[in-house]
C-alpha cells in the first residue's frame, strides 16, 4: 500500500509532486463537471456548491496520493516484475 509513498527516500519528490498535481487537477475537473451536470438537471447551478465540492475533491486527491501513486514507480520495479539491482 505504501510502496510509492512520498515519504520514502526512494520516491522522487519532484515526480511525485507532478503526478499528484496532475491527478488532483483531473479530479477537480471531474467533480466540477459532475456538480454542474447534476445542478443543470435540477434546474439551477449553485456555483458555491460546485466550487466547494471541486476544491474538496482536490484536497482529498492530494491526501490520498500521500499513501502512494502508481505513476511514481519504485526505481527497481518495472511492469513485468523486478529489475536486477544495480551493482
Short mmCIF file of C-alpha atoms in Angstrom, two decimals:
data_model
loop_
_atom_site.label_atom_id
_atom_site.label_comp_id
_atom_site.label_asym_id
_atom_site.label_seq_id
_atom_site.Cartn_x
_atom_site.Cartn_y
_atom_site.Cartn_z
CA UNK A 1 0.00 0.00 0.00
CA UNK A 2 2.79 2.43 0.83
CA UNK A 3 5.20 1.28 -1.91
CA UNK A 4 5.25 4.69 -3.61
CA UNK A 5 4.68 6.84 -0.54
CA UNK A 6 6.04 10.37 -0.82
CA UNK A 7 7.88 9.96 2.49
CA UNK A 8 10.08 7.13 1.19
CA UNK A 9 13.61 8.07 0.24
CA UNK A 10 13.39 6.04 -2.98
CA UNK A 11 10.48 8.15 -4.31
CA UNK A 12 11.42 11.26 -6.27
CA UNK A 13 9.60 14.20 -4.68
CA UNK A 14 9.63 16.10 -7.96
CA UNK A 15 7.99 13.22 -9.85
CA UNK A 16 5.53 12.69 -7.01
CA UNK A 17 4.50 16.37 -6.94
CA UNK A 18 3.94 16.40 -10.68
CA UNK A 19 1.91 13.16 -10.64
CA UNK A 20 -0.12 14.28 -7.60
CA UNK A 21 -0.86 17.68 -9.17
CA UNK A 22 -1.99 16.11 -12.45
CA UNK A 23 -4.21 13.70 -10.53
CA UNK A 24 -5.69 16.48 -8.38
CA UNK A 25 -6.45 18.72 -11.39
CA UNK A 26 -8.20 15.84 -13.16
CA UNK A 27 -10.20 15.05 -10.03
CA UNK A 28 -11.22 18.70 -9.54
CA UNK A 29 -12.34 18.92 -13.18
CA UNK A 30 -14.36 15.71 -12.89
CA UNK A 31 -16.05 16.87 -9.68
CA UNK A 32 -16.88 20.26 -11.19
CA UNK A 33 -18.35 18.69 -14.33
CA UNK A 34 -20.40 16.25 -12.23
CA UNK A 35 -21.64 19.05 -9.96
CA UNK A 36 -22.58 21.27 -12.88
CA UNK A 37 -24.30 18.38 -14.67
CA UNK A 38 -26.32 17.41 -11.61
CA UNK A 39 -27.29 21.01 -10.91
CA UNK A 40 -28.35 21.66 -14.50
CA UNK A 41 -30.58 18.59 -14.32
CA UNK A 42 -32.27 20.11 -11.24
CA UNK A 43 -32.70 23.48 -12.93
CA UNK A 44 -30.11 25.85 -11.43
CA UNK A 45 -26.37 25.73 -10.83
CA UNK A 46 -25.26 26.63 -7.30
CA UNK A 47 -21.72 27.80 -8.04
CA UNK A 48 -20.71 27.82 -4.37
CA UNK A 49 -21.62 24.14 -4.14
CA UNK A 50 -19.74 23.31 -7.35
CA UNK A 51 -16.64 25.22 -6.23
CA UNK A 52 -16.61 23.74 -2.73
CA UNK A 53 -17.17 20.18 -3.97
CA UNK A 54 -14.42 20.56 -6.57
CA UNK A 55 -11.98 22.05 -4.05
CA UNK A 56 -12.70 19.32 -1.52
CA UNK A 57 -12.13 16.65 -4.16
CA UNK A 58 -8.74 18.20 -4.96
CA UNK A 59 -7.69 18.20 -1.31
CA UNK A 60 -8.81 14.60 -0.89
CA UNK A 61 -6.92 13.62 -4.04
CA UNK A 62 -3.67 15.09 -2.68
CA UNK A 63 -4.20 13.42 0.71
CA UNK A 64 -4.89 10.08 -0.97
CA UNK A 65 -1.78 10.48 -3.11
CA UNK A 66 0.40 10.68 0.00
CA UNK A 67 -0.03 6.94 0.52
CA UNK A 68 1.33 6.28 -2.96
CA UNK A 69 0.83 6.96 -6.64
CA UNK A 70 1.11 4.13 -9.18
CA UNK A 71 2.68 6.53 -11.71
CA UNK A 72 5.70 7.01 -9.45
CA UNK A 73 7.33 3.61 -9.68
CA UNK A 74 9.89 2.20 -7.31
CA UNK A 75 13.31 2.58 -9.02
CA UNK A 76 13.89 -1.19 -9.24
CA UNK A 77 10.40 -2.20 -10.25
CA UNK A 78 9.05 -2.50 -13.77
CA UNK A 79 5.58 -3.51 -15.02
CA UNK A 80 6.75 -7.10 -15.65
CA UNK A 81 8.32 -7.60 -12.22
CA UNK A 82 11.57 -6.59 -10.58
CA UNK A 83 14.69 -5.38 -12.32
CA UNK A 84 18.08 -6.55 -11.09
CA UNK A 85 19.63 -4.27 -8.51
CA UNK A 86 22.48 -2.10 -9.78
CA UNK A 87 25.99 -3.21 -8.82
#
